[in-house]
Backbone atoms as SQL, in Angstrom:
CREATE TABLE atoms (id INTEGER PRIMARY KEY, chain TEXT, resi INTEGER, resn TEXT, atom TEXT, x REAL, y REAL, z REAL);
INSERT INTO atoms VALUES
  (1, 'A', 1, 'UNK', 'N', -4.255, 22.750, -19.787),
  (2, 'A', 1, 'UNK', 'CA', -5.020, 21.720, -19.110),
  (3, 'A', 1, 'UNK', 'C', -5.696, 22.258, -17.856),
  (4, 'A', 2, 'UNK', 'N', -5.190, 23.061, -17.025),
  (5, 'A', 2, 'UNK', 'CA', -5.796, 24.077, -16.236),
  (6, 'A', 2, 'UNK', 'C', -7.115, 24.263, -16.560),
  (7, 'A', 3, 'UNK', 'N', -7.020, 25.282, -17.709),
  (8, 'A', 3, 'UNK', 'CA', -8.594, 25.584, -18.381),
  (9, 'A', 3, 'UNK', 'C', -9.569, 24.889, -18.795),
  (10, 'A', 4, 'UNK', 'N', -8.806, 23.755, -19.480),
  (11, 'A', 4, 'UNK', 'CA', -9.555, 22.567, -20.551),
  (12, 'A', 4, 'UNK', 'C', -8.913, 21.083, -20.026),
  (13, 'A', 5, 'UNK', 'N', -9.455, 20.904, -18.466),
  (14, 'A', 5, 'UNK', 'CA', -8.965, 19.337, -18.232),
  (15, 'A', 5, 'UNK', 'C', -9.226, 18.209, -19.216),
  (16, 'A', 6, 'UNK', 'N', -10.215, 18.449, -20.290),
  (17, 'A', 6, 'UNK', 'CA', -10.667, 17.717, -20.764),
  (18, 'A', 6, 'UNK', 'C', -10.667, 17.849, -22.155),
  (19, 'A', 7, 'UNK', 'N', -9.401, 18.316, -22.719),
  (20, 'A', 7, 'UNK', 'CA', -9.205, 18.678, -23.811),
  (21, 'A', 7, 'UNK', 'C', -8.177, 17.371, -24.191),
  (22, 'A', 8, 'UNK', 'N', -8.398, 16.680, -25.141),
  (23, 'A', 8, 'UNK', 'CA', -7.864, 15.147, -25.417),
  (24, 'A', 8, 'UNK', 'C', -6.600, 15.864, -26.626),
  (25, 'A', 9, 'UNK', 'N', -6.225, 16.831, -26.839),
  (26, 'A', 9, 'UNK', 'CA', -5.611, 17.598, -28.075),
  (27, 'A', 9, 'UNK', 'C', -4.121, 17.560, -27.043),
  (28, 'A', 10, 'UNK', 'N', -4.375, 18.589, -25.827),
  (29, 'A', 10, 'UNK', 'CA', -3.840, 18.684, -24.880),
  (30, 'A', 10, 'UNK', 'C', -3.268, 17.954, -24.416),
  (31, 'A', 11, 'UNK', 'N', -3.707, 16.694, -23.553),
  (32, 'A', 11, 'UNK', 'CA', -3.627, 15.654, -22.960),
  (33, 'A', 11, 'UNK', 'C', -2.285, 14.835, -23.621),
  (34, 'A', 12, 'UNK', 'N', -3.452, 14.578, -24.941),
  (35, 'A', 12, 'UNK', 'CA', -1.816, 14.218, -26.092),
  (36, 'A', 12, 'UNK', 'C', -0.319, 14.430, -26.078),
  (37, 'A', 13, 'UNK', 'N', -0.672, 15.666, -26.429),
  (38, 'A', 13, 'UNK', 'CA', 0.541, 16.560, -26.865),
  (39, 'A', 13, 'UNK', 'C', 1.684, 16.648, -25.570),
  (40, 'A', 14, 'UNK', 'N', 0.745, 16.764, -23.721),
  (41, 'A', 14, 'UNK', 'CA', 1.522, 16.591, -23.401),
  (42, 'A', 14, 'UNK', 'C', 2.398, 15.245, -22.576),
  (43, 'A', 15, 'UNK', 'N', 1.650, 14.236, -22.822),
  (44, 'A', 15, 'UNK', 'CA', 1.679, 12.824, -22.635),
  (45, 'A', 15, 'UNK', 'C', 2.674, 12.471, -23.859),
  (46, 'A', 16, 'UNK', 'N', 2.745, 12.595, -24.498),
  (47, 'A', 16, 'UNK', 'CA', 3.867, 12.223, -25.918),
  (48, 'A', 16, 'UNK', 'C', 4.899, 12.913, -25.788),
  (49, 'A', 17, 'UNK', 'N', 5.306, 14.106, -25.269),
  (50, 'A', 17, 'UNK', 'CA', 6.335, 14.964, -25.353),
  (51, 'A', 17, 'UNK', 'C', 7.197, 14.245, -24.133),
  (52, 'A', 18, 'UNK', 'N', 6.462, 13.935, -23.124),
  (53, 'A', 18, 'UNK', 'CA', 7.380, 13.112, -21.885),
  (54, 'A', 18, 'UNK', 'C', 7.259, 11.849, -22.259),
  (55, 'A', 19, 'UNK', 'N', 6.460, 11.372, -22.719),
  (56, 'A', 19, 'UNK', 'CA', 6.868, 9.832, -23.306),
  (57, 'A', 19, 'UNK', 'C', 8.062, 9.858, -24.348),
  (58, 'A', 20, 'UNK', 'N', 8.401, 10.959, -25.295),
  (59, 'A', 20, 'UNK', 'CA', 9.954, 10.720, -26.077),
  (60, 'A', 20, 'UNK', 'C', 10.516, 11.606, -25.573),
  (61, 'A', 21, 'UNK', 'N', 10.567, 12.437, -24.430),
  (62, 'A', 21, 'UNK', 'CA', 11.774, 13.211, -23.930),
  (63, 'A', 21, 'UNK', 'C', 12.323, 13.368, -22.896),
  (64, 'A', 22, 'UNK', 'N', 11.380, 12.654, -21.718),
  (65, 'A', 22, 'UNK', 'CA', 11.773, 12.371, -20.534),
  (66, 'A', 22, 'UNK', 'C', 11.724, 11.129, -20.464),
  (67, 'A', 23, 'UNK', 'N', 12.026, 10.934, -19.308),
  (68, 'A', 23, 'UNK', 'CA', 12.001, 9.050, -18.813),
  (69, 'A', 23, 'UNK', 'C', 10.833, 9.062, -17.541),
  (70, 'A', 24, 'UNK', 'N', 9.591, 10.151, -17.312),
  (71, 'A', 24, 'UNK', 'CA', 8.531, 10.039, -16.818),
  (72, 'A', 24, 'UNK', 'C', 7.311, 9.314, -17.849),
  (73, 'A', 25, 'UNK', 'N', 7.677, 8.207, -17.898),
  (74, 'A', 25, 'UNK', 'CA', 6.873, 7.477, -18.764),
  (75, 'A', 25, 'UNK', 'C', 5.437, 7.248, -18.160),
  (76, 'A', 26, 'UNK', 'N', 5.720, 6.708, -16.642),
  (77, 'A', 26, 'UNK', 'CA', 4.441, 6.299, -16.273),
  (78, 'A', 26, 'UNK', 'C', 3.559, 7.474, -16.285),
  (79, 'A', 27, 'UNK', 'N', 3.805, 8.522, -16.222),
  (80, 'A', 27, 'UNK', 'CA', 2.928, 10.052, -16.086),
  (81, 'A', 27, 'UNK', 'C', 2.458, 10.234, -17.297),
  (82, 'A', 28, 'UNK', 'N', 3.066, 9.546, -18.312),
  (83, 'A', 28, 'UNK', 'CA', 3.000, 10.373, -19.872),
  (84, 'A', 28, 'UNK', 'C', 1.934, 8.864, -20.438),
  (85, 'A', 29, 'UNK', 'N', 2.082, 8.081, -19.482),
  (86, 'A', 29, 'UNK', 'CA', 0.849, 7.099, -19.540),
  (87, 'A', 29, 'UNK', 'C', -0.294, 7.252, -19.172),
  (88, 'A', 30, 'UNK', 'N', -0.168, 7.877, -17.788),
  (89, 'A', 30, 'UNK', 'CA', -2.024, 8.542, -17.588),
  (90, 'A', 30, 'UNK', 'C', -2.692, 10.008, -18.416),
  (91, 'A', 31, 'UNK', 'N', -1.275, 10.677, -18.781),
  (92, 'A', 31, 'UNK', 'CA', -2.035, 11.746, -19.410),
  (93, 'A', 31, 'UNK', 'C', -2.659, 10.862, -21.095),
  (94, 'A', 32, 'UNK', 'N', -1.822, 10.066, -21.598),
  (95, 'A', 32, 'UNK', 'CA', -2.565, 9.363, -22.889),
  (96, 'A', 32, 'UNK', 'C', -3.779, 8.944, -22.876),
  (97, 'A', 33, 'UNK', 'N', -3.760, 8.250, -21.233),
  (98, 'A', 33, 'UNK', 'CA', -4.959, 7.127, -21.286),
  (99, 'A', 33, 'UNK', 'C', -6.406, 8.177, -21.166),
  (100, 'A', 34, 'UNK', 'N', -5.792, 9.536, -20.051),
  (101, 'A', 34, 'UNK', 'CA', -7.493, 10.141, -20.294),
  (102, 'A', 34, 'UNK', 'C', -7.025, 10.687, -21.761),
  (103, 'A', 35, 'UNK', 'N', -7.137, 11.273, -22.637),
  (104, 'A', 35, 'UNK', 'CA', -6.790, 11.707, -23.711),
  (105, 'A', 35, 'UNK', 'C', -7.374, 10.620, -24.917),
  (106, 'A', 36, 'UNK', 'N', -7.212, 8.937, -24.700),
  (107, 'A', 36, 'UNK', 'CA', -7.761, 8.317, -25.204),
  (108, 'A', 36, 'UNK', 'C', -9.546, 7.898, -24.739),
  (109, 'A', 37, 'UNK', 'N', -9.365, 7.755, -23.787),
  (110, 'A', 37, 'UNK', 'CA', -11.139, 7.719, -23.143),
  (111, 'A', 37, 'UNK', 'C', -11.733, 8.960, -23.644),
  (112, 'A', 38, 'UNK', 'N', -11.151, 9.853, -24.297),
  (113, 'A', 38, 'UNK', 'CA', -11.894, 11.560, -24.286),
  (114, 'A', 38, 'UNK', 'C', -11.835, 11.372, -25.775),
  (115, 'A', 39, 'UNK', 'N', -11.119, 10.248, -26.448),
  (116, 'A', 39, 'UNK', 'CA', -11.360, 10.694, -28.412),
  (117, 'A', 39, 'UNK', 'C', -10.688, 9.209, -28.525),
  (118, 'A', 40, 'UNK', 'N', -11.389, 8.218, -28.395),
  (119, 'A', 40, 'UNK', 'CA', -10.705, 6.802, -28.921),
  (120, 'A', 40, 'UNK', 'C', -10.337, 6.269, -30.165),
  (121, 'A', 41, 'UNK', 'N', -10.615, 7.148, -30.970),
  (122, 'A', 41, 'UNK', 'CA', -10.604, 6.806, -32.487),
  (123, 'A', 41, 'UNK', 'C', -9.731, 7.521, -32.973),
  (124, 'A', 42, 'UNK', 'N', -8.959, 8.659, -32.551),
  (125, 'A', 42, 'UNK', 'CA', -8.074, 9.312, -33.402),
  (126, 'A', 42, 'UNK', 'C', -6.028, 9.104, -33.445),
  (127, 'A', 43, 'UNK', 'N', -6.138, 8.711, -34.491),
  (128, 'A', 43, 'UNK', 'CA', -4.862, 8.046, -34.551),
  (129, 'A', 43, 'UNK', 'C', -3.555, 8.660, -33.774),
  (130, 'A', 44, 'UNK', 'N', -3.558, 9.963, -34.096),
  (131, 'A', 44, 'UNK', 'CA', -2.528, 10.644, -33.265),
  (132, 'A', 44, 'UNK', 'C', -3.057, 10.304, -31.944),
  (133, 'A', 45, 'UNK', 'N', -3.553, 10.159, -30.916),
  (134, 'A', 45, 'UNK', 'CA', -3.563, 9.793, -29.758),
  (135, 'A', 45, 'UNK', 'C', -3.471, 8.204, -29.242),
  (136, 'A', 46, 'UNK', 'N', -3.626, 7.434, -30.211),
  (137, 'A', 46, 'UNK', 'CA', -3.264, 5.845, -30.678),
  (138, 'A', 46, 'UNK', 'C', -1.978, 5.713, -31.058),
  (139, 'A', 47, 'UNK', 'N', -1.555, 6.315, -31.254),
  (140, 'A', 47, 'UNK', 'CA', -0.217, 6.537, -32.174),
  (141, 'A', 47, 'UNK', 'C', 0.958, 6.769, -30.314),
  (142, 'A', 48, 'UNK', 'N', 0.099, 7.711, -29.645),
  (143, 'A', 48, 'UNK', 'CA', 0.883, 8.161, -28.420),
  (144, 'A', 48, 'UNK', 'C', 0.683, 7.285, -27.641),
  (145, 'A', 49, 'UNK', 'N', -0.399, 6.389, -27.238),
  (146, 'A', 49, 'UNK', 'CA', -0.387, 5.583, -26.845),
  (147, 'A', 49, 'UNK', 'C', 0.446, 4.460, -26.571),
  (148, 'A', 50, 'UNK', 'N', 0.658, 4.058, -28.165),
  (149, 'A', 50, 'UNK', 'CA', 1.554, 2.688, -28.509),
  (150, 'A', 50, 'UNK', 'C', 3.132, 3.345, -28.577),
  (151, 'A', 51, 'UNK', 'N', 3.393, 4.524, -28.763),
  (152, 'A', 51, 'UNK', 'CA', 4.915, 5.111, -27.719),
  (153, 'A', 51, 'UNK', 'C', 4.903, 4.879, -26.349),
  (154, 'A', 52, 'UNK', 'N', 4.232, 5.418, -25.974),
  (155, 'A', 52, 'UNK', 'CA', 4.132, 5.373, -24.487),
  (156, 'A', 52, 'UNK', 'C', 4.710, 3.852, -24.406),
  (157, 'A', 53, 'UNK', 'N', 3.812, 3.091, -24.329),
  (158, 'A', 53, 'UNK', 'CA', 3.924, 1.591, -23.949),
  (159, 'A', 53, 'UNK', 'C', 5.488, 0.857, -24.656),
  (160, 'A', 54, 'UNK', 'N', 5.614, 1.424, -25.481),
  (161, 'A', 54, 'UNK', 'CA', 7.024, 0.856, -26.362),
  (162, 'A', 54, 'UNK', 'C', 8.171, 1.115, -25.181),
  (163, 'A', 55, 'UNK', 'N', 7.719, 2.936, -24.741),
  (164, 'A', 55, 'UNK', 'CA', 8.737, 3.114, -23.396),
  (165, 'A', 55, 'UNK', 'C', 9.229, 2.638, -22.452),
  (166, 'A', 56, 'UNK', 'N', 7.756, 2.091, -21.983),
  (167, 'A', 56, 'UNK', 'CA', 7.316, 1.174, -20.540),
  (168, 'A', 56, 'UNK', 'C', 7.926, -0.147, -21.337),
  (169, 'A', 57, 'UNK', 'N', 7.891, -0.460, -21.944),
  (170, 'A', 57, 'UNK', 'CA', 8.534, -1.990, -22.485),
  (171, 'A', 57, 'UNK', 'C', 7.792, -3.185, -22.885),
  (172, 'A', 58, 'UNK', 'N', 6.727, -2.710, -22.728),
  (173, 'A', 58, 'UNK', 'CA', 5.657, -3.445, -23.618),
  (174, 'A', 58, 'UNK', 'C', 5.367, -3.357, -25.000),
  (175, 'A', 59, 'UNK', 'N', 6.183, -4.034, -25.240),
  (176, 'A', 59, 'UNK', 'CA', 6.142, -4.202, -26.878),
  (177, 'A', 59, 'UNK', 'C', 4.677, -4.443, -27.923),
  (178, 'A', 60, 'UNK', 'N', 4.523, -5.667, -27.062),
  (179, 'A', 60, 'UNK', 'CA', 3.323, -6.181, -27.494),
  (180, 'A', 60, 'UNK', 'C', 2.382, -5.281, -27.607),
  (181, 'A', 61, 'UNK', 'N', 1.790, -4.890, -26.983),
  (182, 'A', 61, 'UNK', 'CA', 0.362, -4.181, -26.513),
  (183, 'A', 61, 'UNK', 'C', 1.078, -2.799, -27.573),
  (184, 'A', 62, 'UNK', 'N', 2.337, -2.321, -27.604),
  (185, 'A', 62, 'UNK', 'CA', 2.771, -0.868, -28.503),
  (186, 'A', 62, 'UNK', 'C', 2.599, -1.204, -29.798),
  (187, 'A', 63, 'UNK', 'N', 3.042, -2.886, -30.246),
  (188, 'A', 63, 'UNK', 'CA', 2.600, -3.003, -31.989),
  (189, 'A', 63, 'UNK', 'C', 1.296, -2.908, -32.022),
  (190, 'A', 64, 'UNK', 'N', -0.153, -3.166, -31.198),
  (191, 'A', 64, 'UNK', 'CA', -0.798, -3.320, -31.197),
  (192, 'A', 64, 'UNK', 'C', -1.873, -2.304, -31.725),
  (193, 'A', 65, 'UNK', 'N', -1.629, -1.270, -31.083),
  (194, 'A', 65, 'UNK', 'CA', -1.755, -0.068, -30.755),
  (195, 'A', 65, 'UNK', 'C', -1.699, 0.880, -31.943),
  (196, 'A', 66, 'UNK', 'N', -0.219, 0.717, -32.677),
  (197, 'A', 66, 'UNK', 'CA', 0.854, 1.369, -33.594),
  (198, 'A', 66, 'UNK', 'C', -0.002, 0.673, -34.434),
  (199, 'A', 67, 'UNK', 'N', -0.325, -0.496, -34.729),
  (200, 'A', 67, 'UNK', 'CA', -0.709, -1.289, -36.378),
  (201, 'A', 67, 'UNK', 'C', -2.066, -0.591, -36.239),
  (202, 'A', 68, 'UNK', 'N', -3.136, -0.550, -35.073),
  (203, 'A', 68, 'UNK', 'CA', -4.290, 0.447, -35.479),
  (204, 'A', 68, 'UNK', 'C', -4.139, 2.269, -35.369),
  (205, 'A', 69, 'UNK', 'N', -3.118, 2.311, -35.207),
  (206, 'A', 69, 'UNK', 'CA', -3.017, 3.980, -35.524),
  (207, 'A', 69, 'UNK', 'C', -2.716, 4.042, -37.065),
  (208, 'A', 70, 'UNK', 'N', -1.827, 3.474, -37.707),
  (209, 'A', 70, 'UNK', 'CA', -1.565, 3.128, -38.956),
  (210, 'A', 70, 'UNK', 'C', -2.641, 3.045, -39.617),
  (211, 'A', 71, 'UNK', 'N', -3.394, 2.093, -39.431),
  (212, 'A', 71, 'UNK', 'CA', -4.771, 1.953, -40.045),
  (213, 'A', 71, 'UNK', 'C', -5.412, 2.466, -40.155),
  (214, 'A', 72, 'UNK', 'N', -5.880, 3.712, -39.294),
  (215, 'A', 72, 'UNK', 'CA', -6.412, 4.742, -38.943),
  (216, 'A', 72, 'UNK', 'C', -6.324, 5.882, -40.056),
  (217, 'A', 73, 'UNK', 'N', -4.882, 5.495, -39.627),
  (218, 'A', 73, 'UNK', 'CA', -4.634, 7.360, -40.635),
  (219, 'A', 73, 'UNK', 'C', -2.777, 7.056, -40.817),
  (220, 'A', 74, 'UNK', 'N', -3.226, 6.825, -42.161),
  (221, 'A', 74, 'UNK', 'CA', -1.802, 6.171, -42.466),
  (222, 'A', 74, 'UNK', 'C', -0.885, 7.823, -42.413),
  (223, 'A', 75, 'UNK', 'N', 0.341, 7.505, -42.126),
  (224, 'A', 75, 'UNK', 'CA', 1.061, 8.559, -41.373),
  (225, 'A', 75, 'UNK', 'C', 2.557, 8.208, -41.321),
  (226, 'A', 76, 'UNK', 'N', 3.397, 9.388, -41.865),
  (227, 'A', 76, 'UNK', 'CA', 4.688, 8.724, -41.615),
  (228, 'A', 76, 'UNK', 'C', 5.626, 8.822, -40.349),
  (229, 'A', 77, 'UNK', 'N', 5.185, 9.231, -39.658),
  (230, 'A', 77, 'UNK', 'CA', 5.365, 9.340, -37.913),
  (231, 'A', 77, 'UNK', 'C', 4.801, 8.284, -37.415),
  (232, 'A', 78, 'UNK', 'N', 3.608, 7.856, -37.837),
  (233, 'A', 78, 'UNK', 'CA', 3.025, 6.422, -36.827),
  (234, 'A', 78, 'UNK', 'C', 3.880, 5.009, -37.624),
  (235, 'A', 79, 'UNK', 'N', 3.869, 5.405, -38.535),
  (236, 'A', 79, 'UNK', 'CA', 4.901, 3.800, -39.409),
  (237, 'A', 79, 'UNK', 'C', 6.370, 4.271, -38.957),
  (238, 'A', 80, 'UNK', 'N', 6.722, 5.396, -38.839),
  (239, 'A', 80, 'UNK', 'CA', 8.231, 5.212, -38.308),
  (240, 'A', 80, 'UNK', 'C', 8.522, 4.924, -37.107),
  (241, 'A', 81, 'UNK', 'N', 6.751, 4.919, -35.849),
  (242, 'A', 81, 'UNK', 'CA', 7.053, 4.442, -34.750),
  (243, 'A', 81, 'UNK', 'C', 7.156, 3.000, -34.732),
  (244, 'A', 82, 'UNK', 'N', 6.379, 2.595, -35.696),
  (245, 'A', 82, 'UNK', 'CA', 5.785, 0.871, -35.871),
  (246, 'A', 82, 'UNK', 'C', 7.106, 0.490, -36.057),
  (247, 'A', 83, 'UNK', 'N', 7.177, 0.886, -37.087),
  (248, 'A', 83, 'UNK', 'CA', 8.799, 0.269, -37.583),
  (249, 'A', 83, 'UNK', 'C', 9.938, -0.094, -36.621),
  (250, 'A', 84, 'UNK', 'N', 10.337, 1.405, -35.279),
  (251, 'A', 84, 'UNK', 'CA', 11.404, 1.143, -34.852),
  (252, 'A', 84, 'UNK', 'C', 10.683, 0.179, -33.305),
  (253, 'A', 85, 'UNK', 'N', 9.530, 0.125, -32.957),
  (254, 'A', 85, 'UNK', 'CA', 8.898, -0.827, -32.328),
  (255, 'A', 85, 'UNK', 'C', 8.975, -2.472, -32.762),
  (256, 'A', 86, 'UNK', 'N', 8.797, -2.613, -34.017),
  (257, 'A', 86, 'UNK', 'CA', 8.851, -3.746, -34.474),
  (258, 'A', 86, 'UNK', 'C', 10.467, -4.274, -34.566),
  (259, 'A', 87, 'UNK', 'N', 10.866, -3.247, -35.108),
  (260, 'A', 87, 'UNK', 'CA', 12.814, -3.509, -34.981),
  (261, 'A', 87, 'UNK', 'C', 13.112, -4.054, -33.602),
  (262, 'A', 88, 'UNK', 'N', 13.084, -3.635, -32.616),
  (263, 'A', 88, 'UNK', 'CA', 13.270, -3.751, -31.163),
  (264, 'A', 88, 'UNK', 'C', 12.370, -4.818, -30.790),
  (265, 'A', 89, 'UNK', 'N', 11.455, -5.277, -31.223),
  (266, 'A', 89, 'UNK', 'CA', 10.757, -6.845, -31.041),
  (267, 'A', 89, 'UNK', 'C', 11.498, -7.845, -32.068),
  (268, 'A', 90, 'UNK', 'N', 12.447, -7.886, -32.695),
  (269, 'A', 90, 'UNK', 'CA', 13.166, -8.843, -33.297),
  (270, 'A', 90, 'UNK', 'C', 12.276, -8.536, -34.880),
  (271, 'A', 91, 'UNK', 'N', 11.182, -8.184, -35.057),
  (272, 'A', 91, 'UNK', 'CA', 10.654, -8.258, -36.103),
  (273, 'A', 91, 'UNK', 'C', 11.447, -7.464, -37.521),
  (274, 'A', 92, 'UNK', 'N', 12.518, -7.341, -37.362),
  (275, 'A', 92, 'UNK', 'CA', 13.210, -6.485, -38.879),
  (276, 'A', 92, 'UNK', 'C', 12.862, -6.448, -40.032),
  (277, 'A', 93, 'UNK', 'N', 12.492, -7.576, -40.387),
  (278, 'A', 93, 'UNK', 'CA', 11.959, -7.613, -41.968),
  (279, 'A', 93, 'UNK', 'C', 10.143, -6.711, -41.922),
  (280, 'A', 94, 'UNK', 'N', 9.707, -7.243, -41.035),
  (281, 'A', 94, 'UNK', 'CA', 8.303, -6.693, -41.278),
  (282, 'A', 94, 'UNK', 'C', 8.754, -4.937, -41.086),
  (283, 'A', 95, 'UNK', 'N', 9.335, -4.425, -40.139),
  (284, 'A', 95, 'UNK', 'CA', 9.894, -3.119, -39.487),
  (285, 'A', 95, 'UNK', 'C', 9.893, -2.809, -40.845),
  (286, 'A', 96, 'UNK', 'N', 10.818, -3.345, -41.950),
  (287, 'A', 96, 'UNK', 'CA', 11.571, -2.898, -43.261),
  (288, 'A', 96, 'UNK', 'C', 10.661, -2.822, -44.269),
  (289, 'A', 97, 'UNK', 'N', 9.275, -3.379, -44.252),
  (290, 'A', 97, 'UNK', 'CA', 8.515, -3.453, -44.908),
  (291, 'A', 97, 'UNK', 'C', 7.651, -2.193, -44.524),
  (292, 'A', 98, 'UNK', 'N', 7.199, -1.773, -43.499),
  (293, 'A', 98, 'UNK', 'CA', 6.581, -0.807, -43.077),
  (294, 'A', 98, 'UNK', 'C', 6.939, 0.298, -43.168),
  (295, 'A', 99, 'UNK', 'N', 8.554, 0.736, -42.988),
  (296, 'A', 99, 'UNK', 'CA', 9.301, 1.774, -43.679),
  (297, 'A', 99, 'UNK', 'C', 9.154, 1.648, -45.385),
  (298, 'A', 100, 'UNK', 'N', 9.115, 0.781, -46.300),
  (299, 'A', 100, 'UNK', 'CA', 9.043, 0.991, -47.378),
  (300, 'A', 100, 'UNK', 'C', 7.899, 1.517, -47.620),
  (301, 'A', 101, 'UNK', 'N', 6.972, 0.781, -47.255),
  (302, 'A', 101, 'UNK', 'CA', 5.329, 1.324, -47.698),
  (303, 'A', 101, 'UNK', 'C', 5.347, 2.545, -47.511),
  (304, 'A', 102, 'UNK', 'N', 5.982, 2.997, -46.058),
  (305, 'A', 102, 'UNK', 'CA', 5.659, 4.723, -45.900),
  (306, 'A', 102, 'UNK', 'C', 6.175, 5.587, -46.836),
  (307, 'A', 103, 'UNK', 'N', 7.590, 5.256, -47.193),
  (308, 'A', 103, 'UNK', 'CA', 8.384, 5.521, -48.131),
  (309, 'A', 103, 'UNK', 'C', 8.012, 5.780, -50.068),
  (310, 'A', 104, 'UNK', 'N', 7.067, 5.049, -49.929),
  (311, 'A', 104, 'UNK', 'CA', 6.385, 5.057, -51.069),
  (312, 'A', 104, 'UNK', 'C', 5.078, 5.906, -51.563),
  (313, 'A', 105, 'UNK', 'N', 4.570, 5.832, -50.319),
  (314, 'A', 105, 'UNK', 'CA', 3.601, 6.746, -50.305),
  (315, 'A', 105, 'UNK', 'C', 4.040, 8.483, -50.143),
  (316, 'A', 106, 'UNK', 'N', 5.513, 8.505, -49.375),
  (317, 'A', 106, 'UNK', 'CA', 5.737, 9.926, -49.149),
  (318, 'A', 106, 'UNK', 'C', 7.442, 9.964, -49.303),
  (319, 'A', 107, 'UNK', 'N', 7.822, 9.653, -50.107),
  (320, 'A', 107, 'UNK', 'CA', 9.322, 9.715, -50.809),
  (321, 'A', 107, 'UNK', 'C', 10.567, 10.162, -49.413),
  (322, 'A', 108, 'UNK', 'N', 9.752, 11.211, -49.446),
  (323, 'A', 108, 'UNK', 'CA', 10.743, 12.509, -48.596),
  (324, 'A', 108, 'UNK', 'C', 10.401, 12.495, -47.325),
  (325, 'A', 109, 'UNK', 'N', 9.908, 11.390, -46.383),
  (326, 'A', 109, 'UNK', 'CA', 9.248, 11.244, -45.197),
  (327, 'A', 109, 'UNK', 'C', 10.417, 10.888, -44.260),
  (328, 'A', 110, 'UNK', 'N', 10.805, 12.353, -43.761),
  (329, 'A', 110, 'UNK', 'CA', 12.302, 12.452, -42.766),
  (330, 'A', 110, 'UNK', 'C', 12.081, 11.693, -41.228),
  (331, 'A', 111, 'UNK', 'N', 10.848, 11.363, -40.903),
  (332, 'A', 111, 'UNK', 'CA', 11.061, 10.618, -39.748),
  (333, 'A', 111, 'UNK', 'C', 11.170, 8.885, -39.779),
  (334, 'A', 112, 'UNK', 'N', 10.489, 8.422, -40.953),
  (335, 'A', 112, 'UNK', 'CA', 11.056, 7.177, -41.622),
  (336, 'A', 112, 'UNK', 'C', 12.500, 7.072, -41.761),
  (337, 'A', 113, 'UNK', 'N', 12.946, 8.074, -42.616),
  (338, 'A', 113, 'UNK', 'CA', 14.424, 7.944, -43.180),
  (339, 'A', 113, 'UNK', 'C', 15.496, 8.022, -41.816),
  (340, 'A', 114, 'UNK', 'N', 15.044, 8.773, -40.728),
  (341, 'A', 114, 'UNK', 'CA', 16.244, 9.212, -39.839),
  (342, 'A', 114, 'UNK', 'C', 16.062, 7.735, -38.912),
  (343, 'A', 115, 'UNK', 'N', 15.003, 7.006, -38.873),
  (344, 'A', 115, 'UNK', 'CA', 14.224, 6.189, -38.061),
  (345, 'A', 115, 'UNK', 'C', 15.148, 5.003, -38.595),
  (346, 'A', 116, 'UNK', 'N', 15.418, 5.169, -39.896),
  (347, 'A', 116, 'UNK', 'CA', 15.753, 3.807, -40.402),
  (348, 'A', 116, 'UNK', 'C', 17.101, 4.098, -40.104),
  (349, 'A', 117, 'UNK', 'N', 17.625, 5.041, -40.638),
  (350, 'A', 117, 'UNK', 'CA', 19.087, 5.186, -40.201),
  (351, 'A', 117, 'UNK', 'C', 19.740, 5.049, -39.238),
  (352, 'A', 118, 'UNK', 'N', 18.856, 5.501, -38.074),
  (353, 'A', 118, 'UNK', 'CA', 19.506, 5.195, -36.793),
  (354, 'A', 118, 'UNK', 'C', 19.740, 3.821, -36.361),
  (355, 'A', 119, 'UNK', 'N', 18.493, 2.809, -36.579),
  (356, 'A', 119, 'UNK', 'CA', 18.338, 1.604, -36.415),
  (357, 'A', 119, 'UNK', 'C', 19.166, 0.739, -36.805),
  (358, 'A', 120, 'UNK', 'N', 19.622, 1.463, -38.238),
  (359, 'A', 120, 'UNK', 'CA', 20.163, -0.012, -39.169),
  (360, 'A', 120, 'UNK', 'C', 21.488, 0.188, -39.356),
  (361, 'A', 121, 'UNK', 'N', 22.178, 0.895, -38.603),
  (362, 'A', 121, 'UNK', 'CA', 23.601, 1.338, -38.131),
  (363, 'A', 121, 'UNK', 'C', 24.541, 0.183, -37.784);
């Protein structure tokens, strides 16, 4: 980012990595948001987005987010975020539905499966 402030690839990658591994959420919120103003259409950065916000505790605005990253570019990382987003908004059945679909489309899709497992413990 040094070199390429304005590299939205970047920005991503490192805005998502502290949005699921640290608890510097609000930081891992401004690196998304330029990252999204720099490529608004691409799901992996929609996808980081609606983590981010799931972090911060805004649910709402994270399904929001998550159902157009999905749409985007169907993905079994963005439905296993939807899913455990929607789980944690009371929504379970729809969550369970969104894991199946992914499930169907990609059998062997280990972040669905570990996603569901953890949840439904």
């Amino acid at each position: 980012l040094d070199n390429e402030p304005d590299n939205a690839a970047a920005l991503n990658a490192l805005g998502y990595t502290l949005a699921d591994r640290t608890p510097r959420h609000q930081e891992a919120y401004e690196y998304i948001s330029r990252a999204i103003e720099l490529d608004p259409d691409d799901p992996a950065i929609i996808d980081s987005m609606g983590w981010v916000l799931y972090r911060l505790g805004r649910l709402d605005e994270a399904i929001e987010h998550l159902r157009k990253a999905l749409a985007l570019g169907p993905d079994a990382e963005i439905a296993a975020h939807l899913g455990e987003v929607l789980w944690q908004a009371g929504q379970k059945s729809e969550a369970e539905a969104v894991w199946r679909e992914a499930l169907q489309h990609n059998p062997n899709a280990t972040a669905v499966q570990q996603t569901m497992q953890r949840l439904q413990q």
